[in-house]
């Protein structure tokens, strides 16, 4: 069963000519740990806000566990961790959790036991009654997550939950998330840190300019297609050889002294080019290199800056 | 979770956040309480002069002659003067200089002798060198100065007639005699409020409307810090979110009025003879207060919804409340304003609130008599809330 199914989602902000999302369709299976990736301004936050029920799509539909998102029952299934530190700084962690827990429908003993559990999960039990204004950035991030997982949501949406935290707090957040995922929660995770995606996410959705660019298992997204990089160790001037390869229609660039990376979408042609170099006595050795998710991401979304 | 439970949770959170905000509490409670205390005491003398209560006079008697004694006795009987006794630390003249007395009268040694000589000559001889000397405070209004002079003239005349006509007794009061010929008709205008009746509702209203500062700051903080976004993810009606801003501040407004009332009733009397008169129908203060607090909260939400930043909301909110308070008669009593400004004052919700309170205090108005100002305040609140709700939905 799909935990989240989006179909032909379209949304544009008032006073904007370009749609923020344009015909976006995807689905995430129940129990999945999925990453939503895209450069700044790609439409990630808009999509997350649509899923969290904060915005309403112009057209298209969203279903959570088979129920339309607009229903109150569906909204109860969501846990949301916004990008901002959405906390009341003059209240303690317990008071923040108690407030949001009550909004989620928790009461009495159940509320108290859940508060204790999530405080333990994010390692804030000792600081539970201190005002949040005294917390470090990492502690606030952990509390931000604790509120999101408080009501044991079936779908947990996280919008860049580890921005600006130290390694220790990041580890605590990962562990809490992995525990939550192991307990059966479906997770939709938005981040700019590819190593986090590679560590935790089994599924990747890439969007840019409001359009879906790719969706699939993390391994596949990282390896399918381009950047079958062959690293060639050459005899002679690497720059001249790289220029020659580029002129022949290959993606090639110097990556070190006497080294050229040869990439592209057609492996047969690349092997042919390599064979040609070997015949000319220019190839000393070669090795293949698995592309990183970041390289694949940059290939999909381009390298130009997104300042606007 | 029912919408009412959500509303209760949101209101409780709002109250807790407000209670933790010491600056806001000082702004909402301590500042207006101090204003009431200080301004009531400061306005006491001005008010007394307006309503013609007795004028404090320092009397310096250096003559023990019969004429001087008669004059002092007559002076003490007159209602418009209240003789201030020197306690030894200050001379009567110093009492005038320090402001304790507003006028100073000196009966010099030799005055009885000179007055007796003058009267026995039937005015044919010039008056001697020892005349009754008096001086008024420069702060005293000109009409009151004239009143003091005519009062003193009457005292002198009565003393003269006493001495001439009935040396064994008292001549009938000249002023009472004059009253046989005069008749003053009752004024049909509203009586003037006492300083406390003016300041307590005035500064309560000011404080209620000043919630624009903490309320808009809190609302912007929730928007920028993402807590509002987070709240809206839960199945909570948006109307409950808006109402959760109204209800706690409605109660805060009522509490502010209760505090100012307590200052007027219990604190100011510790420093002065004044005490707050609530009128014959004190229960009507409750609906008036709730209408004022609702108008104030709605205005705060309107300002917050129309502003782009917290700083803009705080600056515009505070400035606009000061202007509305000035127009509304909080700082300058409405009755003291020129006619044009009195008309302009109608645009200020604080004017309607203030008038409703004054009507209750001075005329013992019931709910029917204050229905118009309450209606105007509710209309203002409805319009402000509607615009705020539309703007905040975005």
mmCIF file of N, CA and C in Angstrom, chain A residues 64-137:
data_model
loop_
_atom_site.group_PDB
_atom_site.id
_atom_site.type_symbol
_atom_site.label_atom_id
_atom_site.label_comp_id
_atom_site.label_asym_id
_atom_site.label_seq_id
_atom_site.Cartn_x
_atom_site.Cartn_y
_atom_site.Cartn_z
ATOM 1 N N UNK A 64 -3.015 9.827 1.515
ATOM 2 C CA UNK A 64 -2.180 9.261 2.571
ATOM 3 C C UNK A 64 -2.809 7.943 2.997
ATOM 4 N N UNK A 65 -2.096 6.871 2.821
ATOM 5 C CA UNK A 65 -2.582 5.549 3.201
ATOM 6 C C UNK A 65 -4.003 5.316 2.657
ATOM 7 N N UNK A 66 -4.203 5.722 1.435
ATOM 8 C CA UNK A 66 -5.482 5.489 0.765
ATOM 9 C C UNK A 66 -6.569 6.490 1.088
ATOM 10 N N UNK A 67 -6.276 7.451 1.952
ATOM 11 C CA UNK A 67 -7.305 8.454 2.293
ATOM 12 C C UNK A 67 -6.923 9.807 1.702
ATOM 13 N N UNK A 68 -7.921 10.557 1.248
ATOM 14 C CA UNK A 68 -7.577 11.889 0.721
ATOM 15 C C UNK A 68 -6.953 12.746 1.828
ATOM 16 N N UNK A 69 -5.955 13.524 1.460
ATOM 17 C CA UNK A 69 -5.213 14.317 2.444
ATOM 18 C C UNK A 69 -6.102 15.298 3.202
ATOM 19 N N UNK A 70 -7.181 15.738 2.509
ATOM 20 C CA UNK A 70 -8.032 16.761 3.130
ATOM 21 C C UNK A 70 -8.772 16.233 4.361
ATOM 22 N N UNK A 71 -8.866 14.911 4.506
ATOM 23 C CA UNK A 71 -9.636 14.384 5.645
ATOM 24 C C UNK A 71 -8.857 14.550 6.952
ATOM 25 N N UNK A 72 -9.612 14.766 8.027
ATOM 26 C CA UNK A 72 -8.986 14.933 9.346
ATOM 27 C C UNK A 72 -8.245 13.655 9.747
ATOM 28 N N UNK A 73 -8.826 12.527 9.366
ATOM 29 C CA UNK A 73 -8.208 11.241 9.726
ATOM 30 C C UNK A 73 -6.826 11.125 9.094
ATOM 31 N N UNK A 74 -6.714 11.578 7.834
ATOM 32 C CA UNK A 74 -5.422 11.490 7.145
ATOM 33 C C UNK A 74 -4.400 12.402 7.808
ATOM 34 N N UNK A 75 -4.856 13.584 8.216
ATOM 35 C CA UNK A 75 -3.908 14.552 8.802
ATOM 36 C C UNK A 75 -3.382 14.096 10.156
ATOM 37 N N UNK A 76 -4.147 13.256 10.814
ATOM 38 C CA UNK A 76 -3.683 12.716 12.097
ATOM 39 C C UNK A 76 -2.483 11.781 11.921
ATOM 40 N N UNK A 77 -2.311 11.296 10.705
ATOM 41 C CA UNK A 77 -1.250 10.311 10.468
ATOM 42 C C UNK A 77 0.105 10.964 10.237
ATOM 43 N N UNK A 78 0.096 12.301 10.133
ATOM 44 C CA UNK A 78 1.327 13.006 9.757
ATOM 45 C C UNK A 78 2.084 13.527 10.979
ATOM 46 N N UNK A 79 3.386 13.372 10.932
ATOM 47 C CA UNK A 79 4.263 14.074 11.870
ATOM 48 C C UNK A 79 5.145 14.982 11.031
ATOM 49 N N UNK A 80 5.276 16.227 11.428
ATOM 50 C CA UNK A 80 5.992 17.185 10.583
ATOM 51 C C UNK A 80 7.093 17.870 11.376
ATOM 52 N N UNK A 81 8.296 17.813 10.829
ATOM 53 C CA UNK A 81 9.423 18.511 11.448
ATOM 54 C C UNK A 81 9.875 19.604 10.486
ATOM 55 N N UNK A 82 9.476 20.851 10.760
ATOM 56 C CA UNK A 82 9.794 21.912 9.799
ATOM 57 C C UNK A 82 11.275 22.285 9.820
ATOM 58 N N UNK A 83 11.656 22.998 8.771
ATOM 59 C CA UNK A 83 13.043 23.449 8.651
ATOM 60 C C UNK A 83 13.408 24.392 9.794
ATOM 61 N N UNK A 84 12.445 25.250 10.189
ATOM 62 C CA UNK A 84 12.694 26.191 11.276
ATOM 63 C C UNK A 84 12.650 25.456 12.623
ATOM 64 N N UNK A 85 13.252 26.081 13.627
ATOM 65 C CA UNK A 85 13.150 25.524 14.982
ATOM 66 C C UNK A 85 11.807 25.979 15.545
ATOM 67 N N UNK A 86 10.782 25.194 15.241
ATOM 68 C CA UNK A 86 9.417 25.595 15.574
ATOM 69 C C UNK A 86 9.113 25.246 17.029
ATOM 70 N N UNK A 87 9.675 26.048 17.918
ATOM 71 C CA UNK A 87 9.562 25.786 19.357
ATOM 72 C C UNK A 87 9.212 27.082 20.074
ATOM 73 N N UNK A 88 8.544 26.969 21.198
ATOM 74 C CA UNK A 88 8.299 28.146 22.040
ATOM 75 C C UNK A 88 9.469 28.267 23.015
ATOM 76 N N UNK A 89 10.273 29.295 22.817
ATOM 77 C CA UNK A 89 11.543 29.364 23.538
ATOM 78 C C UNK A 89 11.369 29.642 25.031
ATOM 79 N N UNK A 90 10.255 30.257 25.426
ATOM 80 C CA UNK A 90 10.084 30.540 26.854
ATOM 81 C C UNK A 90 9.450 29.354 27.600
ATOM 82 N N UNK A 91 9.077 28.331 26.854
ATOM 83 C CA UNK A 91 8.533 27.128 27.496
ATOM 84 C C UNK A 91 9.623 26.057 27.575
ATOM 85 N N UNK A 92 9.430 25.109 28.456
ATOM 86 C CA UNK A 92 10.398 24.013 28.572
ATOM 87 C C UNK A 92 10.116 22.979 27.483
ATOM 88 N N UNK A 93 11.017 22.003 27.383
ATOM 89 C CA UNK A 93 10.811 20.930 26.401
ATOM 90 C C UNK A 93 9.509 20.191 26.716
ATOM 91 N N UNK A 94 9.293 19.914 27.988
ATOM 92 C CA UNK A 94 8.078 19.192 28.387
ATOM 93 C C UNK A 94 6.828 19.996 28.030
ATOM 94 N N UNK A 95 6.883 21.303 28.277
ATOM 95 C CA UNK A 95 5.711 22.141 27.971
ATOM 96 C C UNK A 95 5.466 22.214 26.467
ATOM 97 N N UNK A 96 6.541 22.317 25.683
ATOM 98 C CA UNK A 96 6.385 22.306 24.230
ATOM 99 C C UNK A 96 5.767 20.987 23.776
ATOM 100 N N UNK A 97 6.313 19.893 24.291
ATOM 101 C CA UNK A 97 5.814 18.573 23.888
ATOM 102 C C UNK A 97 4.366 18.383 24.333
ATOM 103 N N UNK A 98 4.069 18.853 25.522
ATOM 104 C CA UNK A 98 2.712 18.708 26.044
ATOM 105 C C UNK A 98 1.715 19.470 25.166
ATOM 106 N N UNK A 99 2.099 20.688 24.772
ATOM 107 C CA UNK A 99 1.209 21.506 23.941
ATOM 108 C C UNK A 99 0.946 20.826 22.594
ATOM 109 N N UNK A 100 2.022 20.458 21.898
ATOM 110 C CA UNK A 100 1.832 19.862 20.573
ATOM 111 C C UNK A 100 1.213 18.469 20.680
ATOM 112 N N UNK A 101 1.521 17.765 21.772
ATOM 113 C CA UNK A 101 0.913 16.454 21.972
ATOM 114 C C UNK A 101 -0.597 16.555 22.133
ATOM 115 N N UNK A 102 -1.037 17.555 22.867
ATOM 116 C CA UNK A 102 -2.485 17.745 23.055
ATOM 117 C C UNK A 102 -3.145 18.086 21.721
ATOM 118 N N UNK A 103 -2.469 18.908 20.910
ATOM 119 C CA UNK A 103 -3.035 19.233 19.593
ATOM 120 C C UNK A 103 -3.158 17.971 18.735
ATOM 121 N N UNK A 104 -2.235 17.032 18.978
ATOM 122 C CA UNK A 104 -2.280 15.781 18.214
ATOM 123 C C UNK A 104 -3.297 14.804 18.784
ATOM 124 N N UNK A 105 -3.927 15.177 19.899
ATOM 125 C CA UNK A 105 -4.982 14.337 20.470
ATOM 126 C C UNK A 105 -4.530 13.459 21.619
ATOM 127 N N UNK A 106 -3.280 13.599 22.057
ATOM 128 C CA UNK A 106 -2.807 12.799 23.191
ATOM 129 C C UNK A 106 -3.263 13.440 24.501
ATOM 130 N N UNK A 107 -3.588 12.595 25.465
ATOM 131 C CA UNK A 107 -3.999 13.125 26.776
ATOM 132 C C UNK A 107 -3.473 12.242 27.903
ATOM 133 N N UNK A 108 -3.546 12.798 29.093
ATOM 134 C CA UNK A 108 -3.296 12.039 30.321
ATOM 135 C C UNK A 108 -2.022 11.216 30.327
ATOM 136 N N UNK A 109 -2.171 9.944 30.747
ATOM 137 C CA UNK A 109 -1.029 9.046 30.899
ATOM 138 C C UNK A 109 -0.331 8.763 29.574
ATOM 139 N N UNK A 110 -1.135 8.656 28.517
ATOM 140 C CA UNK A 110 -0.550 8.383 27.196
ATOM 141 C C UNK A 110 0.381 9.527 26.788
ATOM 142 N N UNK A 111 -0.091 10.762 27.029
ATOM 143 C CA UNK A 111 0.721 11.936 26.686
ATOM 144 C C UNK A 111 2.015 11.919 27.503
ATOM 145 N N UNK A 112 1.875 11.654 28.794
ATOM 146 C CA UNK A 112 3.065 11.669 29.658
ATOM 147 C C UNK A 112 4.081 10.601 29.241
ATOM 148 N N UNK A 113 3.573 9.406 28.936
ATOM 149 C CA UNK A 113 4.518 8.330 28.591
ATOM 150 C C UNK A 113 5.168 8.603 27.232
ATOM 151 N N UNK A 114 4.435 9.180 26.306
ATOM 152 C CA UNK A 114 5.020 9.498 24.999
ATOM 153 C C UNK A 114 6.070 10.605 25.146
ATOM 154 N N UNK A 115 5.777 11.594 26.007
ATOM 155 C CA UNK A 115 6.755 12.671 26.225
ATOM 156 C C UNK A 115 8.055 12.078 26.775
ATOM 157 N N UNK A 116 7.905 11.193 27.754
ATOM 158 C CA UNK A 116 9.103 10.570 28.343
ATOM 159 C C UNK A 116 9.857 9.775 27.284
ATOM 160 N N UNK A 117 9.123 9.070 26.426
ATOM 161 C CA UNK A 117 9.770 8.218 25.414
ATOM 162 C C UNK A 117 10.541 9.050 24.388
ATOM 163 N N UNK A 118 9.908 10.126 23.912
ATOM 164 C CA UNK A 118 10.607 10.893 22.856
ATOM 165 C C UNK A 118 11.772 11.698 23.444
ATOM 166 N N UNK A 119 11.623 12.136 24.679
ATOM 167 C CA UNK A 119 12.750 12.838 25.318
ATOM 168 C C UNK A 119 13.950 11.900 25.445
ATOM 169 N N UNK A 120 13.639 10.659 25.766
ATOM 170 C CA UNK A 120 14.691 9.644 25.867
ATOM 171 C C UNK A 120 15.306 9.392 24.489
ATOM 172 N N UNK A 121 14.427 9.323 23.498
ATOM 173 C CA UNK A 121 14.896 9.020 22.134
ATOM 174 C C UNK A 121 15.856 10.087 21.601
ATOM 175 N N UNK A 122 15.587 11.349 21.958
ATOM 176 C CA UNK A 122 16.470 12.419 21.459
ATOM 177 C C UNK A 122 17.456 12.875 22.541
ATOM 178 N N UNK A 123 17.519 12.124 23.607
ATOM 179 C CA UNK A 123 18.486 12.334 24.703
ATOM 180 C C UNK A 123 18.366 13.725 25.321
ATOM 181 N N UNK A 124 17.136 14.060 25.672
ATOM 182 C CA UNK A 124 16.905 15.355 26.325
ATOM 183 C C UNK A 124 16.233 15.195 27.689
ATOM 184 N N UNK A 125 16.188 13.983 28.193
ATOM 185 C CA UNK A 125 15.472 13.732 29.452
ATOM 186 C C UNK A 125 15.984 14.631 30.579
ATOM 187 N N UNK A 126 17.295 14.786 30.650
ATOM 188 C CA UNK A 126 17.874 15.572 31.754
ATOM 189 C C UNK A 126 17.528 17.059 31.660
ATOM 190 N N UNK A 127 17.263 17.518 30.448
ATOM 191 C CA UNK A 127 17.002 18.950 30.242
ATOM 192 C C UNK A 127 15.508 19.227 30.052
ATOM 193 N N UNK A 128 14.689 18.244 30.338
ATOM 194 C CA UNK A 128 13.264 18.325 29.974
ATOM 195 C C UNK A 128 12.554 19.539 30.543
ATOM 196 N N UNK A 129 12.956 19.966 31.742
ATOM 197 C CA UNK A 129 12.215 21.064 32.372
ATOM 198 C C UNK A 129 12.920 22.411 32.273
ATOM 199 N N UNK A 130 13.975 22.446 31.487
ATOM 200 C CA UNK A 130 14.655 23.727 31.255
ATOM 201 C C UNK A 130 13.985 24.446 30.097
ATOM 202 N N UNK A 131 14.019 25.769 30.185
ATOM 203 C CA UNK A 131 13.430 26.540 29.086
ATOM 204 C C UNK A 131 14.252 26.353 27.810
ATOM 205 N N UNK A 132 13.557 26.298 26.698
ATOM 206 C CA UNK A 132 14.218 26.035 25.417
ATOM 207 C C UNK A 132 15.213 27.138 25.057
ATOM 208 N N UNK A 133 14.965 28.360 25.541
ATOM 209 C CA UNK A 133 15.871 29.473 25.212
ATOM 210 C C UNK A 133 17.288 29.220 25.726
ATOM 211 N N UNK A 134 17.426 28.283 26.682
ATOM 212 C CA UNK A 134 18.761 27.973 27.209
ATOM 213 C C UNK A 134 19.432 26.827 26.445
ATOM 214 N N UNK A 135 18.729 26.242 25.492
ATOM 215 C CA UNK A 135 19.254 25.079 24.765
ATOM 216 C C UNK A 135 20.280 25.499 23.712
ATOM 217 N N UNK A 136 21.171 24.562 23.399
ATOM 218 C CA UNK A 136 22.080 24.768 22.269
ATOM 219 C C UNK A 136 21.312 24.487 20.973
ATOM 220 N N UNK A 137 21.932 24.848 19.835
ATOM 221 C CA UNK A 137 21.282 24.609 18.543
ATOM 222 C C UNK A 137 20.962 23.139 18.336
#
